[in-house]
Short mmCIF file of C-alpha atoms in Angstrom, two decimals:
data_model
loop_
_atom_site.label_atom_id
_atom_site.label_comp_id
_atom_site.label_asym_id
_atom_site.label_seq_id
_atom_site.Cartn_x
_atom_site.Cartn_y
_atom_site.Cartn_z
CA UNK A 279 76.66 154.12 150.63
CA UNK A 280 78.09 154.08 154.34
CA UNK A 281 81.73 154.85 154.29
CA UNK A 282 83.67 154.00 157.54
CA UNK A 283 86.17 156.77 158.94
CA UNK A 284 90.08 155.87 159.54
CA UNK A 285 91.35 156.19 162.68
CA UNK A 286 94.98 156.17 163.98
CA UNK A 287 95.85 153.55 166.87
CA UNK A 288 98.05 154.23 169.51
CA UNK A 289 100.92 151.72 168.83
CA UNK A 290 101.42 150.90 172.07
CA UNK A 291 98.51 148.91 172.28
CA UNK A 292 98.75 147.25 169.28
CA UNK A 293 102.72 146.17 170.30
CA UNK A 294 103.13 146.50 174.07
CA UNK A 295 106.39 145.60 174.07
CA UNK A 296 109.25 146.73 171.51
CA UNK A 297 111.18 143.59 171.87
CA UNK A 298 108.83 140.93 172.68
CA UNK A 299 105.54 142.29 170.51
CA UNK A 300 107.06 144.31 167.57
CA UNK A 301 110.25 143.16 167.04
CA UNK A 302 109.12 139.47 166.90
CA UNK A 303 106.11 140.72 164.80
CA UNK A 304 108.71 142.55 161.91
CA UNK A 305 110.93 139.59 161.84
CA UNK A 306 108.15 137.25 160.67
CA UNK A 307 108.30 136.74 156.87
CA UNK A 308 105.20 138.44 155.65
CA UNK A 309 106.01 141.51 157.91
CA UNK A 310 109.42 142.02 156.88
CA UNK A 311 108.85 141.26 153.34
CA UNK A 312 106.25 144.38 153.79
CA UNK A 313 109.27 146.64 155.12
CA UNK A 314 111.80 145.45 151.88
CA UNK A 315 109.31 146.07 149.63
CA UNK A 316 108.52 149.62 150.93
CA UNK A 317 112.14 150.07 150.77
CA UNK A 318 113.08 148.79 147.59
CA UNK A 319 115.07 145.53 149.59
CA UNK A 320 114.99 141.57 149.56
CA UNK A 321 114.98 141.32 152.89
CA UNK A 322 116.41 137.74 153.83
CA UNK A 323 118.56 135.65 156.83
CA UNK A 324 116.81 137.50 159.62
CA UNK A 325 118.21 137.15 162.53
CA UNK A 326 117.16 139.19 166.20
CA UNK A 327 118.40 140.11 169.24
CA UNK A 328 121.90 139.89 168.41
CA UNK A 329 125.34 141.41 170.75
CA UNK A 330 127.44 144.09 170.08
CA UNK A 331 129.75 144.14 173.14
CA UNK A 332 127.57 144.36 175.82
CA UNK A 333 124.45 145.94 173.45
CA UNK A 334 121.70 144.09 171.67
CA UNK A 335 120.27 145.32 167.94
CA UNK A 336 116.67 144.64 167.65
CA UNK A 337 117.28 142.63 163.81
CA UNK A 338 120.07 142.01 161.39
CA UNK A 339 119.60 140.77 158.13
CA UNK A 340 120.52 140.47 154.48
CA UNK A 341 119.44 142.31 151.23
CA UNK A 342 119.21 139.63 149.17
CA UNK A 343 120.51 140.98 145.61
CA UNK A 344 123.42 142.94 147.07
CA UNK A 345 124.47 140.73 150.16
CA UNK A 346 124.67 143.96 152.13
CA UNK A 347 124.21 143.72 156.17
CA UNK A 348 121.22 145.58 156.90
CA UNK A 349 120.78 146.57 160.51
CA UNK A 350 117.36 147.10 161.95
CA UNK A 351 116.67 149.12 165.25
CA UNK A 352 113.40 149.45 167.11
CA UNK A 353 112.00 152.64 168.73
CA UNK A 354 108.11 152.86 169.31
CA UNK A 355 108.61 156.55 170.91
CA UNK A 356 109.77 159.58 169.72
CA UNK A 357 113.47 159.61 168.27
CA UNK A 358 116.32 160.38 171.18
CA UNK A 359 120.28 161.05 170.96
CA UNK A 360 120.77 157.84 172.35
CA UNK A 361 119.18 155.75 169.89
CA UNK A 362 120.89 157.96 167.42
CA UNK A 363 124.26 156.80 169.08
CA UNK A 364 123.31 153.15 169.44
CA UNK A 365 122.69 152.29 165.51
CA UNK A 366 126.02 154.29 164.57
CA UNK A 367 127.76 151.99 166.88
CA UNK A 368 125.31 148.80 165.91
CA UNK A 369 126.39 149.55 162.32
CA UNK A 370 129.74 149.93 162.79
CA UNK A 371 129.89 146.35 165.21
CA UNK A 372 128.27 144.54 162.93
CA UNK A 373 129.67 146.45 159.67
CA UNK A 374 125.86 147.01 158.45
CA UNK A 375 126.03 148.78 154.99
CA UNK A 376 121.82 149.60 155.62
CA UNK A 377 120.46 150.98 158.55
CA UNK A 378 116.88 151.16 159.18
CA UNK A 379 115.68 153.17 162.37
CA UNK A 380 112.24 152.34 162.94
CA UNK A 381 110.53 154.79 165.53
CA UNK A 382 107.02 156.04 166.52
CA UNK A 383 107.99 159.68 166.00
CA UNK A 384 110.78 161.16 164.11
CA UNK A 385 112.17 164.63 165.89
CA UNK A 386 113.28 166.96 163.23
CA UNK A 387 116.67 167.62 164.23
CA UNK A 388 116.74 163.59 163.66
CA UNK A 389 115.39 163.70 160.33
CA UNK A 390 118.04 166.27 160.15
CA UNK A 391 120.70 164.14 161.01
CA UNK A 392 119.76 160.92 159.17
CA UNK A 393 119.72 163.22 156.25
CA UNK A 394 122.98 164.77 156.94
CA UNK A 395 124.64 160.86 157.07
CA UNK A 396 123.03 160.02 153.76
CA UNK A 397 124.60 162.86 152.22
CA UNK A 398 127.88 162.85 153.81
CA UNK A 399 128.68 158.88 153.40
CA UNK A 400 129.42 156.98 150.41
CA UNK A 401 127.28 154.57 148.13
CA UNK A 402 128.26 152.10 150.47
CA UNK A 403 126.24 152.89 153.49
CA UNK A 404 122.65 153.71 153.24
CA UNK A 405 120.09 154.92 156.89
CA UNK A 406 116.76 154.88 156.58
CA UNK A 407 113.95 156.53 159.69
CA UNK A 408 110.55 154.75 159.07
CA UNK A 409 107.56 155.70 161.18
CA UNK A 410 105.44 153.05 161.83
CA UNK A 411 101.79 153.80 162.34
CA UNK A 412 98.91 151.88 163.17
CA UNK A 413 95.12 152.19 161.46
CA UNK A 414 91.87 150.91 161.60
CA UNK A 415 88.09 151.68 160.55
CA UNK A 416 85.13 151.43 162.74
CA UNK A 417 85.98 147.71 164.79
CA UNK A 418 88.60 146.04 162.21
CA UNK A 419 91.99 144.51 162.83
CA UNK A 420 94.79 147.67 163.19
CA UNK A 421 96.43 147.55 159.81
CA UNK A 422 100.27 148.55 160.33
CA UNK A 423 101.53 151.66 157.80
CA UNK A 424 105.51 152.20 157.38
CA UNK A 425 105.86 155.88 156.70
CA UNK A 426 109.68 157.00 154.90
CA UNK A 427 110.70 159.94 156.99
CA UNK A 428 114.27 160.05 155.60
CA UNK A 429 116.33 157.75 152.81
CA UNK A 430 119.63 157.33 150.95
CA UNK A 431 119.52 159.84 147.90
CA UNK A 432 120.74 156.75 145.40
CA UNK A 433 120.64 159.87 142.66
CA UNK A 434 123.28 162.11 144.92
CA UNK A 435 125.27 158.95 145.89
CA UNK A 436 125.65 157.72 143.12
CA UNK A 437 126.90 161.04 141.42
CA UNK A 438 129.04 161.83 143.88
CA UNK A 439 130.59 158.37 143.26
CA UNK A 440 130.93 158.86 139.56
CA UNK A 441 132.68 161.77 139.90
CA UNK A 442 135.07 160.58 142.21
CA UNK A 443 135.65 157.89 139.43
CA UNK A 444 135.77 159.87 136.82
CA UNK A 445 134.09 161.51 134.18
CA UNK A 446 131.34 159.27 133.01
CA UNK A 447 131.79 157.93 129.24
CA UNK A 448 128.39 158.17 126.52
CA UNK A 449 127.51 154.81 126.81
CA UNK A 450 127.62 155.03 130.93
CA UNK A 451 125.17 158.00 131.14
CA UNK A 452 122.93 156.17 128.71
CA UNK A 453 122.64 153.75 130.99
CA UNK A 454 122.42 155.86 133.84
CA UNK A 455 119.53 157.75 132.04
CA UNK A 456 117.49 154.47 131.22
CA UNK A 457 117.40 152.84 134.31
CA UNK A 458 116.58 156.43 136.05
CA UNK A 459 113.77 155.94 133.27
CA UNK A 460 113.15 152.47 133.96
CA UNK A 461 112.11 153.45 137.35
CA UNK A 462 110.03 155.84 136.77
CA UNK A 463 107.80 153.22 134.89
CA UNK A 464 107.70 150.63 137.97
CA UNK A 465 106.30 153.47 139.95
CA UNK A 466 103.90 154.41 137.79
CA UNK A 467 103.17 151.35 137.83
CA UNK A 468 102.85 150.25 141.49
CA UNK A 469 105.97 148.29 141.97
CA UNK A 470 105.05 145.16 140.12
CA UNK A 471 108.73 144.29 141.99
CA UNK A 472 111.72 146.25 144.16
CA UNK A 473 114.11 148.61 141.84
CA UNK A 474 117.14 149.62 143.41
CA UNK A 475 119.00 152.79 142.60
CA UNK A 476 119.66 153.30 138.82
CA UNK A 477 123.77 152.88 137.34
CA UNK A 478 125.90 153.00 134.84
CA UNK A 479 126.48 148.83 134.59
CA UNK A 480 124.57 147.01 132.02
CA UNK A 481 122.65 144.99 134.29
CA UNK A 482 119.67 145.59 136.83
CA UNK A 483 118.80 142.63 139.17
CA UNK A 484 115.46 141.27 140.36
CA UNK A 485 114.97 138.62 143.74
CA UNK A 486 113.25 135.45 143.38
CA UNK A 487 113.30 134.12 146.93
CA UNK A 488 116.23 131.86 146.53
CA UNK A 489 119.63 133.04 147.10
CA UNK A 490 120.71 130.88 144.20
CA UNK A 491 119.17 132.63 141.37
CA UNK A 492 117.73 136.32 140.50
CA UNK A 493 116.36 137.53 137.09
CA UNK A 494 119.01 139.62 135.27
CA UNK A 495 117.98 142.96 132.91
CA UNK A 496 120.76 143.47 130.98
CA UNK A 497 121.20 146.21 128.18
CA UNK A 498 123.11 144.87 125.37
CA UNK A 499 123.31 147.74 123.32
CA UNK A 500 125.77 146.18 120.66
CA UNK A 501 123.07 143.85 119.61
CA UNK A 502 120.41 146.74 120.03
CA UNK A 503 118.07 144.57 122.21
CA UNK A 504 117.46 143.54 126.02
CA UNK A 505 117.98 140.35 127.61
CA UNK A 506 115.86 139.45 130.33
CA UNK A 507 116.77 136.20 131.74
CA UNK A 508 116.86 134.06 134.86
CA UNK A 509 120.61 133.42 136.21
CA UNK A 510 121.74 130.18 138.04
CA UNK A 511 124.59 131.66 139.86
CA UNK A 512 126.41 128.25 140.81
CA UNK A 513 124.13 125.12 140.45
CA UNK A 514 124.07 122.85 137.27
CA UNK A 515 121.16 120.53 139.13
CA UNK A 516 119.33 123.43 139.37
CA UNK A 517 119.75 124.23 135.75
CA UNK A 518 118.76 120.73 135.18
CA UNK A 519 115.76 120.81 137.20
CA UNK A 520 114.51 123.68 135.76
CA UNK A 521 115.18 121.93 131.96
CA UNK A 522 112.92 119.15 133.20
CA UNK A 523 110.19 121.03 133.28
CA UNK A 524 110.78 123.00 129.94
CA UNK A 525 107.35 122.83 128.98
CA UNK A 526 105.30 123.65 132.00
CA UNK A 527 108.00 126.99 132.43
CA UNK A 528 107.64 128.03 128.94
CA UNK A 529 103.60 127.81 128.79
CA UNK A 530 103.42 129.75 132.03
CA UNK A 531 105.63 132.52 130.96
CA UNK A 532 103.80 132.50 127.41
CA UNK A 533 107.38 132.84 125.20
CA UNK A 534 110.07 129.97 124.30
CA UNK A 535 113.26 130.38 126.15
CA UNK A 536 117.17 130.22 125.34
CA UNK A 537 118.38 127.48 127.52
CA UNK A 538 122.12 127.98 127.89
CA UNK A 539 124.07 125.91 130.51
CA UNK A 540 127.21 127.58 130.09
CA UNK A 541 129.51 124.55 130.89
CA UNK A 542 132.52 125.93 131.28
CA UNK A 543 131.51 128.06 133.43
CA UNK A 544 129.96 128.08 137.20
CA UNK A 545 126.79 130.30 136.30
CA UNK A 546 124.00 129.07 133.99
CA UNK A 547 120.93 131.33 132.31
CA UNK A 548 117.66 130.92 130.71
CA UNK A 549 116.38 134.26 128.65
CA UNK A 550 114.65 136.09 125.70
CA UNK A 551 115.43 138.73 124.41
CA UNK A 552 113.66 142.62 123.28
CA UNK A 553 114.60 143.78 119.82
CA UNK A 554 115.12 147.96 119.03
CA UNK A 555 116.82 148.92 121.76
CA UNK A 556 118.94 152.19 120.82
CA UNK A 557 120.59 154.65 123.51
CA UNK A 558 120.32 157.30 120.43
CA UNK A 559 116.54 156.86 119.97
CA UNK A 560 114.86 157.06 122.72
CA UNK A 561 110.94 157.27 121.35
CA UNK A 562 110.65 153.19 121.88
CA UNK A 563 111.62 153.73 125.86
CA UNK A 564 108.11 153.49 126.86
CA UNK A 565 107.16 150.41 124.99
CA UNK A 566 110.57 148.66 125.65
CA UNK A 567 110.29 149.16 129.30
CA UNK A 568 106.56 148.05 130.33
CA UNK A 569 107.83 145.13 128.01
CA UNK A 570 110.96 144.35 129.80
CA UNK A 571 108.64 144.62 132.80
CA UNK A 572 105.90 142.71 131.83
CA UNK A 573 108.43 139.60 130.76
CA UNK A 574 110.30 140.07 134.65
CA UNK A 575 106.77 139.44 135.88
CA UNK A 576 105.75 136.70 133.75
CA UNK A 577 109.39 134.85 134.03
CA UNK A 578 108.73 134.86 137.90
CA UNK A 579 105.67 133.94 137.78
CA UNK A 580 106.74 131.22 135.88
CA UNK A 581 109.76 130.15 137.72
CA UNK A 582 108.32 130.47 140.76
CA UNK A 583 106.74 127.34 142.14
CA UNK A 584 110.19 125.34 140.82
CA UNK A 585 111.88 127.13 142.60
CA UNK A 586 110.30 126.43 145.91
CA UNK A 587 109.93 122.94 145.22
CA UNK A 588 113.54 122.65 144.42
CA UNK A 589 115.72 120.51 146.95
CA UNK A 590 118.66 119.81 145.59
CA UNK A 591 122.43 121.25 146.57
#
């Protein structure tokens, strides 16, 4: 068997020109989606080449679960003070709570510094450096690679933000400890979707594609079980869309749903539930999470194709 070698292309000739070539290339929906999903974000409302005072940020966009400003800044040389200065004064413009400084080569004393903001800023504001490389083998197509130089320490952060809060009750470091868990198992298993940084609420969110609706994990550790369930944040037609086509939704997700409107109020949800979960017996973790994972899957899956072809509002 021949094997081909991999070779690393000089960026600069796959993107000539940071603005015109690789910005416009990473603001096109399959490219940025790439970047999110390497960085555990639902990239969405992308928007380039936009002002602050008399200085123009590459892309600014949304994280879709979070609403968060994300801020995007192009380099495709080595790192510099100056781009250093521009995306602290880009971020604090446009009042981005992500920064992601995307370079050809990341200095150390950079690395350094990114590092140093992560650790010395609240859960609020996150900076990422990416490298972006270029590959190919033998005469293919270059096939981009984003490489995580430096990123928030959601572990630290999110510590540091407990404490200032107070001491954490039992049932809040349960939590804490099973989503901490429950990441652990999407990695092992290839990020079947984005996590995002494990908490002490009872709920973990998962993006769709539509900003009016995300599949909820919630722990509901009174009842011993977990709910896994899509949420209609604000549209009864979409609700009633979606209970139009009952039958088709249910076959494709292989398990019968609980369709609850919720009339009297403005969100709407449609779930199943996990039996055995217990925060004092952990031995089921294992099973209960490549379940809970397996059902977010298969309820997007599902969903999916409705909710592109879904018009109304």
């Amino acid at each position: 068997m021949k094997l081909g070698k991999i070779e690393e292309v000089d960026i600069r000739s796959v993107w000539a020109h940071e603005q015109y070539d690789f910005s416009k290339w990473l603001a096109e929906d399959e490219n940025i989606k790439a970047l999110g999903e390497e960085l555990n974000l639902s990239l969405t409302d992308v928007n380039t080449e936009q002002f602050v005072g008399s200085y123009r940020c590459d892309i600014i966009c949304k994280d879709e679960l979070t609403g968060k400003s994300v801020l995007i800044e192009n380099q495709l040389e080595q790192t510099n003070h100056d781009h250093l200065g521009k995306i602290i004064t880009y971020a604090s413009g446009l009042d981005a709570s992500v920064v992601i400084w995307i370079v050809a080569n990341a200095r150390d004393e950079h690395a350094s510094a990114i590092e140093w903001l992560n650790n010395h800023t609240d859960e609020d504001v996150s900076f990422f450096l990416i490298e972006i490389h270029a590959y190919k083998i033998g005469d293919s197509d270059p096939a981009p690679m984003f490489k995580i130089i430096e990123q928030p320490n959601d572990f630290v952060k999110n510590v540091k933000a407990l404490a200032e809060k107070g001491e954490l009750n039992e049932r809040q470091k349960h939590r804490l400890d099973f989503w901490t868990k429950f990441n652990d198992v999407i990695d092992e298993r290839k990020k079947p979707f984005n996590k995002h940084k494990p908490s002490t609420d009872h709920w973990y969110t998962v993006a769709v594609g539509s900003s009016k609706c995300h599949i909820s994990i919630d722990l509901v550790h009174k009842e011993h079980k977990i709910r896994v369930g899509l949420w209609i944040d604000d549209s009864k037609d979409m609700f009633d869309y979606f209970f139009e086509n009952k039958v088709a939704i249910e076959s494709a997700a292989k398990t019968n749903l609980e369709w609850d409107k919720l009339d009297n109020k403005k969100a709407s949800v449609i779930c199943t539930c996990i039996p055995k979960l217990n925060f004092h017996d952990q031995s089921n973790y294992p099973d209960l999470m490549n379940k809970t994972i397996d059902l977010v899957v298969a309820l997007r899956e599902a969903f999916s194709p409705f909710i592109n072809q879904y018009t109304g509002d």
